Tab-separated table of C-alpha atoms and ligand atoms in Angstrom:
chain	number	residue	atom	x	y	z
A	1	UNK	CA	-25.086	-32.866	25.819
A	2	UNK	CA	-21.578	-32.832	27.107
A	3	UNK	CA	-19.207	-29.986	26.133
A	4	UNK	CA	-15.921	-31.089	24.573
A	5	UNK	CA	-13.846	-32.170	27.511
A	6	UNK	CA	-10.160	-31.128	27.791
A	7	UNK	CA	-7.429	-33.476	28.947
A	8	UNK	CA	-7.288	-33.183	32.728
A	9	UNK	CA	-4.341	-33.392	35.003
A	10	UNK	CA	-5.018	-34.603	38.548
A	11	UNK	CA	-2.907	-34.708	41.705
A	12	UNK	CA	-4.166	-36.392	44.874
A	13	UNK	CA	-2.147	-36.178	48.107
A	14	UNK	CA	-2.790	-37.046	51.706
A	15	UNK	CA	-3.308	-33.970	53.936
A	16	UNK	CA	-3.311	-33.393	57.617
A	17	UNK	CA	-4.949	-29.914	57.178
A	18	UNK	CA	-8.516	-31.152	57.105
A	19	UNK	CA	-10.234	-31.410	60.466
A	20	UNK	CA	-13.913	-31.142	59.712
A	21	UNK	CA	-14.777	-31.755	56.057
A	22	UNK	CA	-17.852	-29.545	56.119
A	23	UNK	CA	-15.736	-26.499	57.018
A	24	UNK	CA	-14.537	-26.535	53.409
A	25	UNK	CA	-17.917	-26.022	51.830
A	26	UNK	CA	-18.007	-22.732	49.881
A	27	UNK	CA	-20.726	-20.169	50.565
A	28	UNK	CA	-22.101	-19.960	47.035
A	29	UNK	CA	-22.293	-22.984	44.645
A	30	UNK	CA	-21.495	-25.507	47.386
A	31	UNK	CA	-20.439	-28.956	46.175
A	32	UNK	CA	-20.591	-31.828	48.690
A	33	UNK	CA	-21.559	-35.404	49.358
A	34	UNK	CA	-20.909	-36.418	52.976
A	35	UNK	CA	-22.139	-38.875	55.521
A	36	UNK	CA	-21.118	-39.057	59.148
A	37	UNK	CA	-18.251	-36.626	58.605
A	38	UNK	CA	-16.799	-38.510	55.646
A	39	UNK	CA	-17.082	-37.973	51.901
A	40	UNK	CA	-16.181	-35.302	49.412
A	41	UNK	CA	-16.347	-31.545	49.291
A	42	UNK	CA	-15.639	-29.702	46.064
A	43	UNK	CA	-14.239	-26.195	45.775
A	44	UNK	CA	-14.899	-24.458	42.460
A	45	UNK	CA	-16.219	-25.881	39.279
A	46	UNK	CA	-13.625	-26.767	36.663
A	47	UNK	CA	-15.725	-28.694	34.214
A	48	UNK	CA	-19.445	-29.282	33.761
A	49	UNK	CA	-20.917	-31.999	31.624
A	50	UNK	CA	-24.674	-31.628	30.920
A	51	UNK	CA	-27.128	-34.264	29.736
A	52	UNK	CA	-30.783	-34.378	28.922
A	53	UNK	CA	-33.454	-36.828	27.904
A	54	UNK	CA	-33.894	-40.608	28.065
A	55	UNK	CA	-30.244	-41.354	27.281
A	56	UNK	CA	-28.871	-39.044	29.943
A	57	UNK	CA	-27.335	-41.895	31.958
A	58	UNK	CA	-25.677	-43.658	28.976
A	59	UNK	CA	-24.426	-40.313	27.637
A	60	UNK	CA	-22.932	-39.501	31.074
A	61	UNK	CA	-21.285	-42.895	31.364
A	62	UNK	CA	-19.724	-42.580	27.905
A	63	UNK	CA	-18.498	-38.964	28.444
A	64	UNK	CA	-17.083	-39.963	31.809
A	65	UNK	CA	-15.220	-42.951	30.604
A	66	UNK	CA	-13.682	-40.871	27.804
A	67	UNK	CA	-12.596	-38.171	30.294
A	68	UNK	CA	-11.191	-40.823	32.632
A	69	UNK	CA	-9.317	-42.563	29.763
A	70	UNK	CA	-7.351	-39.442	28.829
A	71	UNK	CA	-6.753	-37.995	32.269
A	72	UNK	CA	-3.246	-37.777	33.636
A	73	UNK	CA	-3.451	-38.834	37.252
A	74	UNK	CA	-0.885	-38.736	40.078
A	75	UNK	CA	-2.598	-40.324	43.049
A	76	UNK	CA	-0.601	-41.269	46.147
A	77	UNK	CA	-3.678	-42.145	48.168
A	78	UNK	CA	-5.530	-44.530	45.831
A	79	UNK	CA	-8.899	-45.089	47.403
A	80	UNK	CA	-12.417	-44.899	46.098
A	81	UNK	CA	-13.017	-41.106	45.584
A	82	UNK	CA	-9.333	-40.152	45.045
A	83	UNK	CA	-7.881	-39.100	41.664
A	84	UNK	CA	-10.323	-37.833	39.098
A	85	UNK	CA	-13.839	-37.407	40.510
A	86	UNK	CA	-17.103	-35.777	39.534
A	87	UNK	CA	-20.205	-35.075	41.578
A	88	UNK	CA	-23.497	-35.481	39.789
A	89	UNK	CA	-27.234	-35.020	39.923
A	90	UNK	CA	-29.728	-36.428	37.444
A	91	UNK	CA	-33.291	-35.458	36.597
A	92	UNK	CA	-36.010	-37.821	37.681
A	93	UNK	CA	-37.946	-37.929	34.365
A	94	UNK	CA	-36.816	-38.463	30.807
A	95	UNK	CA	-38.967	-35.440	29.792
A	96	UNK	CA	-37.724	-33.139	32.589
A	97	UNK	CA	-36.726	-29.540	31.704
A	98	UNK	CA	-33.983	-29.871	34.413
A	99	UNK	CA	-30.540	-30.614	33.117
A	100	UNK	CA	-28.547	-33.539	34.545
A	101	UNK	CA	-24.978	-32.701	35.411
A	102	UNK	CA	-21.591	-34.140	36.220
A	103	UNK	CA	-19.386	-31.468	37.801
A	104	UNK	CA	-15.570	-31.865	38.090
A	105	UNK	CA	-14.463	-29.503	40.874
A	106	UNK	CA	-11.116	-27.657	40.770
A	107	UNK	CA	-10.287	-28.946	44.238
A	108	UNK	CA	-11.756	-31.935	46.133
A	109	UNK	CA	-11.234	-32.377	49.791
A	110	UNK	CA	-11.922	-35.913	50.836
A	111	UNK	CA	-12.134	-38.045	53.859
A	112	UNK	CA	-12.756	-41.733	54.261
A	113	UNK	CA	-11.766	-44.423	56.871
A	114	UNK	CA	-9.838	-41.850	58.836
A	115	UNK	CA	-7.735	-40.804	55.832
A	116	UNK	CA	-7.932	-37.258	54.454
A	117	UNK	CA	-6.775	-36.060	51.078
A	118	UNK	CA	-6.838	-33.165	48.663
A	119	UNK	CA	-7.117	-33.488	44.950
A	120	UNK	CA	-6.356	-30.608	42.535
A	121	UNK	CA	-7.690	-30.898	39.014
A	122	UNK	CA	-6.555	-28.692	36.124
A	123	UNK	CA	-6.986	-28.650	32.397
A	124	UNK	CA	-4.074	-29.332	30.117
A	125	UNK	CA	-1.227	-31.788	30.264
A	126	UNK	CA	1.468	-29.860	32.139
A	127	UNK	CA	-0.148	-28.034	34.995
A	128	UNK	CA	-1.080	-29.748	38.226
A	129	UNK	CA	1.860	-32.134	38.228
A	130	UNK	CA	3.364	-33.045	41.591
A	131	UNK	CA	5.185	-30.049	43.012
A	132	UNK	CA	3.135	-27.554	40.913
A	133	UNK	CA	0.687	-26.992	43.796
A	134	UNK	CA	0.568	-27.867	47.370
A	135	UNK	CA	-3.151	-28.522	47.230
A	136	UNK	CA	-5.407	-26.743	49.726
A	137	UNK	CA	-6.438	-23.232	48.843
A	138	UNK	CA	-7.335	-20.537	51.246
A	139	UNK	CA	-9.710	-21.981	53.791
A	140	UNK	CA	-11.344	-23.661	55.609
A	141	UNK	CA	-14.465	-21.671	54.880
A	142	UNK	CA	-15.713	-21.598	58.467
A	143	UNK	CA	-19.401	-22.341	58.784
A	144	UNK	CA	-20.604	-18.868	59.285
A	145	UNK	CA	-22.933	-16.370	57.777
A	146	UNK	CA	-26.413	-15.511	58.768
A	147	UNK	CA	-29.245	-18.025	59.160
A	148	UNK	CA	-31.119	-18.290	55.943
A	149	UNK	CA	-34.791	-18.064	57.031
A	150	UNK	CA	-37.462	-18.816	54.469
A	151	UNK	CA	-41.176	-19.635	54.681
A	152	UNK	CA	-42.261	-22.410	52.415
A	153	UNK	CA	-45.687	-22.261	50.772
A	154	UNK	CA	-47.350	-24.871	48.592
A	155	UNK	CA	-45.876	-24.938	45.092
A	156	UNK	CA	-47.430	-26.293	41.901
A	157	UNK	CA	-49.225	-29.049	43.903
A	158	UNK	CA	-51.387	-27.742	46.668
A	159	UNK	CA	-52.175	-29.954	49.733
A	160	UNK	CA	-55.765	-30.244	48.504
A	161	UNK	CA	-54.579	-31.303	45.136
A	162	UNK	CA	-52.247	-33.834	46.714
A	163	UNK	CA	-55.004	-35.637	48.485
A	164	UNK	CA	-57.110	-35.596	45.413
A	165	UNK	CA	-54.168	-36.990	43.398
A	166	UNK	CA	-53.576	-39.738	45.984
A	167	UNK	CA	-57.246	-40.706	45.694
A	168	UNK	CA	-56.992	-40.759	41.858
A	169	UNK	CA	-53.855	-43.031	42.256
A	170	UNK	CA	-55.872	-45.329	44.567
A	171	UNK	CA	-58.558	-45.583	41.915
A	172	UNK	CA	-55.997	-46.501	39.280
A	173	UNK	CA	-54.520	-49.140	41.664
A	174	UNK	CA	-58.004	-50.689	42.292
A	175	UNK	CA	-58.573	-50.726	38.547
A	176	UNK	CA	-55.311	-52.739	38.185
A	177	UNK	CA	-53.368	-50.014	36.350
A	178	UNK	CA	-50.493	-50.363	38.821
A	179	UNK	CA	-49.641	-51.995	42.188
A	180	UNK	CA	-47.865	-48.914	43.601
A	181	UNK	CA	-47.633	-45.270	42.524
A	182	UNK	CA	-45.455	-42.685	44.334
A	183	UNK	CA	-47.144	-39.295	44.423
A	184	UNK	CA	-45.094	-36.185	45.272
A	185	UNK	CA	-45.787	-32.511	46.066
A	186	UNK	CA	-43.702	-29.408	46.153
A	187	UNK	CA	-43.284	-26.338	48.382
A	188	UNK	CA	-41.339	-23.243	47.450
A	189	UNK	CA	-39.980	-20.036	48.847
A	190	UNK	CA	-38.066	-16.885	47.826
A	191	UNK	CA	-34.390	-16.959	48.887
A	192	UNK	CA	-32.488	-13.783	49.753
A	193	UNK	CA	-30.100	-12.800	46.965
A	194	UNK	CA	-26.721	-14.601	47.217
A	195	UNK	CA	-27.913	-16.606	50.176
A	196	UNK	CA	-25.022	-18.323	51.998
A	197	UNK	CA	-25.944	-22.047	51.938
A	198	UNK	CA	-23.223	-23.185	54.383
A	199	UNK	CA	-25.365	-23.067	57.507
A	200	UNK	CA	-28.402	-24.945	56.082
A	201	UNK	CA	-26.093	-27.701	54.713
A	202	UNK	CA	-24.083	-27.958	57.917
A	203	UNK	CA	-27.284	-28.066	59.948
A	204	UNK	CA	-28.664	-30.845	57.652
A	205	UNK	CA	-25.431	-32.826	58.192
A	206	UNK	CA	-25.455	-32.359	61.897
A	207	UNK	CA	-29.097	-33.219	62.394
A	208	UNK	CA	-29.096	-36.217	59.966
A	209	UNK	CA	-25.567	-37.647	60.381
A	210	UNK	CA	-26.534	-41.118	59.125
A	211	UNK	CA	-27.921	-39.823	55.787
A	212	UNK	CA	-26.096	-38.518	52.791
A	213	UNK	CA	-25.995	-34.734	52.882
A	214	UNK	CA	-25.486	-33.379	49.407
A	215	UNK	CA	-25.102	-30.123	47.513
A	216	UNK	CA	-24.733	-30.486	43.742
A	217	UNK	CA	-25.624	-27.671	41.332
A	218	UNK	CA	-28.113	-26.143	43.758
A	219	UNK	CA	-29.770	-29.420	44.794
A	220	UNK	CA	-29.343	-29.717	48.534
A	221	UNK	CA	-30.677	-32.241	50.977
A	222	UNK	CA	-30.073	-35.243	53.301
A	223	UNK	CA	-31.116	-38.545	51.901
A	224	UNK	CA	-31.383	-41.800	53.910
A	225	UNK	CA	-31.645	-43.916	50.753
A	226	UNK	CA	-28.502	-45.372	49.039
A	227	UNK	CA	-29.421	-46.019	45.400
A	228	UNK	CA	-26.078	-47.763	44.850
A	229	UNK	CA	-22.489	-47.848	46.124
A	230	UNK	CA	-19.714	-49.339	44.032
A	231	UNK	CA	-16.362	-49.953	45.698
A	232	UNK	CA	-13.669	-52.015	43.985
A	233	UNK	CA	-16.152	-54.521	42.525
A	234	UNK	CA	-18.436	-54.700	45.577
A	235	UNK	CA	-22.015	-53.307	45.148
A	236	UNK	CA	-24.414	-52.301	47.855
A	237	UNK	CA	-27.707	-50.438	48.287
A	238	UNK	CA	-30.157	-49.475	51.039
A	239	UNK	CA	-33.779	-49.691	49.971
A	240	UNK	CA	-36.353	-47.736	51.919
A	241	UNK	CA	-40.119	-47.688	51.637
A	242	UNK	CA	-42.760	-47.714	54.314
A	243	UNK	CA	-42.762	-44.879	56.857
A	244	UNK	CA	-44.129	-43.942	60.190
A	245	UNK	CA	-43.873	-40.827	62.421
A	246	UNK	CA	-41.594	-41.012	65.428
A	247	UNK	CA	-43.394	-41.224	68.765
A	248	UNK	CA	-43.230	-38.431	71.355
A	249	UNK	CA	-41.783	-40.640	74.061
A	250	UNK	CA	-39.890	-43.912	74.326
A	251	UNK	CA	-43.017	-46.046	74.672
A	252	UNK	CA	-45.062	-44.429	71.842
A	253	UNK	CA	-41.843	-44.420	69.641
A	254	UNK	CA	-41.326	-48.135	70.171
A	255	UNK	CA	-45.056	-48.771	69.470
A	256	UNK	CA	-44.817	-46.707	66.157
A	257	UNK	CA	-41.816	-48.806	65.051
A	258	UNK	CA	-43.677	-52.006	65.946
A	259	UNK	CA	-46.805	-50.981	64.143
A	260	UNK	CA	-44.766	-50.144	61.087
A	261	UNK	CA	-42.972	-53.515	61.090
A	262	UNK	CA	-46.275	-55.371	61.315
A	263	UNK	CA	-48.225	-53.240	58.812
A	264	UNK	CA	-49.202	-55.313	55.747
A	265	UNK	CA	-49.578	-52.114	53.670
A	266	UNK	CA	-46.079	-50.842	54.516
A	267	UNK	CA	-44.565	-54.351	54.127
A	268	UNK	CA	-46.109	-54.601	50.677
A	269	UNK	CA	-44.900	-51.114	49.685
A	270	UNK	CA	-41.416	-52.151	50.874
A	271	UNK	CA	-41.366	-55.494	49.182
A	272	UNK	CA	-42.133	-53.886	45.821
A	273	UNK	CA	-39.274	-51.365	46.299
A	274	UNK	CA	-36.843	-54.098	47.294
A	275	UNK	CA	-37.891	-56.357	44.374
A	276	UNK	CA	-37.261	-53.496	41.863
A	277	UNK	CA	-33.604	-53.093	43.059
A	278	UNK	CA	-32.914	-56.855	43.407
A	279	UNK	CA	-34.298	-57.514	39.894
A	280	UNK	CA	-32.150	-54.748	38.421
A	281	UNK	CA	-28.933	-55.810	40.227
A	282	UNK	CA	-29.323	-59.628	39.874
A	283	UNK	CA	-28.186	-59.917	36.232
A	284	UNK	CA	-25.041	-57.911	36.951
A	285	UNK	CA	-24.016	-59.389	40.262
A	286	UNK	CA	-23.048	-62.561	42.006
A	287	UNK	CA	-23.580	-63.299	45.677
A	288	UNK	CA	-26.362	-60.786	45.916
A	289	UNK	CA	-27.789	-60.826	49.516
A	290	UNK	CA	-30.652	-59.088	51.220
A	291	UNK	CA	-32.194	-59.954	54.629
A	292	UNK	CA	-35.589	-61.770	54.360
A	293	UNK	CA	-37.168	-59.089	56.641
A	294	UNK	CA	-36.650	-55.331	56.538
A	295	UNK	CA	-35.430	-53.561	59.726
A	296	UNK	CA	-36.805	-50.382	61.238
A	297	UNK	CA	-34.469	-47.489	60.368
A	298	UNK	CA	-34.616	-44.643	62.844
A	299	UNK	CA	-34.302	-41.065	61.591
A	300	UNK	CA	-34.954	-37.985	63.684
A	301	UNK	CA	-38.172	-37.345	61.817
A	302	UNK	CA	-39.364	-40.822	60.748
A	303	UNK	CA	-39.176	-44.544	61.008
A	304	UNK	CA	-38.645	-46.353	57.646
A	305	UNK	CA	-38.670	-49.993	56.701
A	306	UNK	CA	-35.146	-50.552	55.314
A	307	UNK	CA	-33.286	-53.409	53.645
A	308	UNK	CA	-29.566	-53.439	52.914
A	309	UNK	CA	-28.371	-55.259	49.814
A	310	UNK	CA	-24.797	-56.445	49.200
A	311	UNK	CA	-23.138	-58.284	46.289
A	312	UNK	CA	-20.183	-58.555	43.999
A	313	UNK	CA	-20.383	-57.165	40.471
A	314	UNK	CA	-19.822	-59.939	37.884
A	315	UNK	CA	-19.198	-57.355	35.119
A	316	UNK	CA	-17.148	-54.158	35.097
A	317	UNK	CA	-20.073	-51.806	35.632
A	318	UNK	CA	-19.394	-48.317	36.957
A	319	UNK	CA	-21.602	-46.507	39.361
A	320	UNK	CA	-22.904	-44.432	36.421
A	321	UNK	CA	-23.884	-47.597	34.547
A	322	UNK	CA	-25.718	-48.894	37.551
A	323	UNK	CA	-27.714	-45.692	38.336
A	324	UNK	CA	-28.930	-45.795	34.742
A	325	UNK	CA	-30.205	-49.345	35.289
A	326	UNK	CA	-31.632	-48.858	38.731
A	327	UNK	CA	-33.360	-45.551	38.310
A	328	UNK	CA	-36.243	-45.128	39.015
A	329	UNK	CA	-36.819	-47.674	41.793
A	330	UNK	CA	-40.208	-48.528	43.078
A	331	UNK	CA	-39.439	-46.410	46.190
A	332	UNK	CA	-39.841	-43.211	44.010
A	333	UNK	CA	-41.846	-44.346	41.025
A	334	UNK	CA	-43.953	-47.438	41.742
A	335	UNK	CA	-44.702	-50.843	40.238
A	336	UNK	CA	-44.720	-51.879	37.420
A	337	UNK	CA	-42.171	-49.084	36.590
A	338	UNK	CA	-43.442	-48.054	33.115
A	339	UNK	CA	-47.080	-47.873	34.273
A	340	UNK	CA	-46.081	-45.955	37.413
A	341	UNK	CA	-43.993	-43.459	35.374
A	342	UNK	CA	-46.904	-42.906	32.991
A	343	UNK	CA	-49.363	-42.442	35.847
A	344	UNK	CA	-47.056	-40.023	37.751
A	345	UNK	CA	-46.817	-37.989	34.527
A	346	UNK	CA	-50.622	-38.017	34.129
A	347	UNK	CA	-51.655	-37.531	37.760
A	348	UNK	CA	-48.936	-35.346	39.340
A	349	UNK	CA	-48.701	-32.850	36.533
A	350	UNK	CA	-45.511	-31.076	37.547
A	351	UNK	CA	-41.834	-31.471	36.776
A	352	UNK	CA	-40.020	-33.228	39.667
A	353	UNK	CA	-36.705	-31.791	38.419
A	354	UNK	CA	-33.914	-33.631	40.140
A	355	UNK	CA	-35.942	-34.708	43.131
A	356	UNK	CA	-35.924	-38.491	43.376
A	357	UNK	CA	-33.189	-38.720	40.779
A	358	UNK	CA	-29.722	-40.065	41.513
A	359	UNK	CA	-27.245	-37.672	43.287
A	360	UNK	CA	-23.677	-38.666	44.160
A	361	UNK	CA	-20.180	-39.080	42.833
A	362	UNK	CA	-18.101	-41.213	40.451
A	363	UNK	CA	-14.317	-41.684	40.196
A	364	UNK	CA	-12.181	-42.683	37.219
A	365	UNK	CA	-12.321	-46.391	38.231
A	366	UNK	CA	-16.116	-46.343	38.248
A	367	UNK	CA	-16.388	-46.353	42.048
A	368	UNK	CA	-19.023	-44.125	43.522
A	369	UNK	CA	-21.881	-43.499	45.944
A	370	UNK	CA	-25.247	-42.489	44.715
A	371	UNK	CA	-28.195	-41.571	46.889
A	372	UNK	CA	-31.808	-41.116	45.792
A	373	UNK	CA	-32.368	-37.393	46.037
A	374	UNK	CA	-34.964	-37.249	48.805
A	375	UNK	CA	-35.542	-34.807	51.629
A	376	UNK	CA	-34.156	-32.123	49.322
A	377	UNK	CA	-34.713	-28.782	47.652
A	378	UNK	CA	-33.492	-27.177	44.431
A	379	UNK	CA	-32.059	-23.698	44.701
A	380	UNK	CA	-32.435	-21.876	41.379
A	381	UNK	CA	-31.471	-18.212	41.632
A	382	UNK	CA	-33.788	-16.584	44.175
A	383	UNK	CA	-36.138	-19.526	44.358
A	384	UNK	CA	-35.946	-22.696	46.478
A	385	UNK	CA	-38.295	-25.625	45.836
A	386	UNK	CA	-38.523	-28.547	48.193
A	387	UNK	CA	-40.167	-31.920	47.346
A	388	UNK	CA	-41.630	-34.877	49.197
A	389	UNK	CA	-43.647	-37.873	48.154
A	390	UNK	CA	-45.249	-41.059	49.429
A	391	UNK	CA	-45.796	-44.550	48.056
A	392	UNK	CA	-49.398	-45.282	47.406
A	393	UNK	CA	-50.589	-48.918	47.475
A	394	UNK	CA	-54.063	-50.474	48.084
A	395	UNK	CA	-55.037	-49.497	51.584
A	396	UNK	CA	-53.175	-46.138	51.681
A	397	UNK	CA	-55.099	-43.262	53.274
A	398	UNK	CA	-54.806	-39.861	51.576
A	399	UNK	CA	-54.761	-37.885	54.801
A	400	UNK	CA	-52.025	-40.097	56.314
A	401	UNK	CA	-49.979	-39.778	53.169
A	402	UNK	CA	-50.277	-36.007	53.301
A	403	UNK	CA	-49.043	-36.070	56.943
A	404	UNK	CA	-46.213	-38.341	55.888
A	405	UNK	CA	-45.076	-35.792	53.276
A	406	UNK	CA	-45.116	-33.097	55.984
A	407	UNK	CA	-42.589	-35.124	58.055
A	408	UNK	CA	-40.520	-35.685	54.917
A	409	UNK	CA	-40.311	-31.949	54.299
A	410	UNK	CA	-39.040	-31.395	57.825
A	411	UNK	CA	-35.283	-31.689	57.265
A	412	UNK	CA	-35.329	-28.954	54.598
A	413	UNK	CA	-37.905	-26.759	56.377
A	414	UNK	CA	-35.916	-26.924	59.607
A	415	UNK	CA	-32.565	-26.230	57.868
A	416	UNK	CA	-34.059	-22.946	56.630
A	417	UNK	CA	-36.090	-22.299	59.811
B	501	LIG	C1	-40.711	-40.566	48.065
B	501	LIG	C2	-40.103	-40.400	49.251
B	501	LIG	O1	-39.730	-41.353	50.090
B	501	LIG	C3	-39.697	-42.718	49.641
B	501	LIG	C4	-38.612	-43.331	50.391
B	501	LIG	C5	-38.814	-43.854	51.638
B	501	LIG	C6	-40.168	-44.086	52.096
B	501	LIG	C7	-41.215	-43.835	51.231
B	501	LIG	C8	-42.616	-44.113	51.652
B	501	LIG	O2	-42.812	-44.617	52.735
B	501	LIG	O3	-43.481	-43.693	51.017
B	501	LIG	C9	-40.987	-43.424	49.862
B	501	LIG	O4	-41.044	-44.555	49.010
B	501	LIG	C10	-39.822	-39.008	49.666
B	501	LIG	O5	-39.059	-38.873	50.785
B	501	LIG	O6	-40.106	-38.031	49.039
């Protein structure tokens, strides 16, 4: 549940002091959501709203609109992400022990379309008014510190158990219980006390610039999948499903992409994921467009089948409203959704936490960007747990799916390598 929110005073001003956004990440409790050098970095936690259970999205949307309604905002930049903003991360499952959070930072450093700004947020009605603060605190926090090296070992789901579970999922699919089930596994490691997370996060962002690199309440990663982006009434998403390893040279790499594009199994897996997002957005949008064929998205570790969706919202839905409607897509759960969720619960047998849940930000106007938390790990005290999964459809091969999860772990494993 949300704690009782205070009235917040917010000042956003343009700044010339921000060169590289990522230099502002703090060593402990980093808060960030960036892609290609743009996005938001939070410094310090002013307010934390917590939610649990099946109504976590509706409760978050209601608490957020109340906070936004009473906030006193002085915003001379006026762009999506300026003014009052929270970064959030939500649990995958209704029954998860992991709490879902919206975090309002004390300071937000932002960059978008070549414009940089700083937002200071304070509680109470008088502080934080223009002139009361000139914005940026001591910083930037240079990316520094020692490399955090950890060795991941299988977690609650061993590799052997994963292949067994994929085979069990295939039996359910052949019985007609579901058309697609996404099966995940975990790997974990001990972290040194007070590990400085700036280097792993910066290295994720540098190696995977086209993905959303995030750090919210200990959940860190680089996700290629946009769950939903809301910007002044426009809505967009990038659906991914269907994967192949990159080739070792130009020829084998081109062949890998070609084989993926012509694979009926991957095309089916992708079509189910796309349909789940289109079906969820259609009643809320006009002019909803998606290409008739996916394209091959190139990442350093993988090829993915990808489809971009764009439309206009026909109702005043905020990003928080939409993540509650869209989650979980067939890219992380399966099809039909209720059957896939039940089967994941039965077959996987571990708590996914916030892996595969929405992670992103929302502003007071309901604008926001939310990724599906993939290629990520949760830092909880001295423990780090990484997650990766694969979509199982008729024709999937358990060994290949295991190999695919290894490639999906790579961003996190290398960031801590
Ligand atoms: C479930 C994951 O990826 C999803 C997103 C893209 C491709 C996927 C696949 O090909 O199986 C998965 O649906 C993960 O990275 O843990």
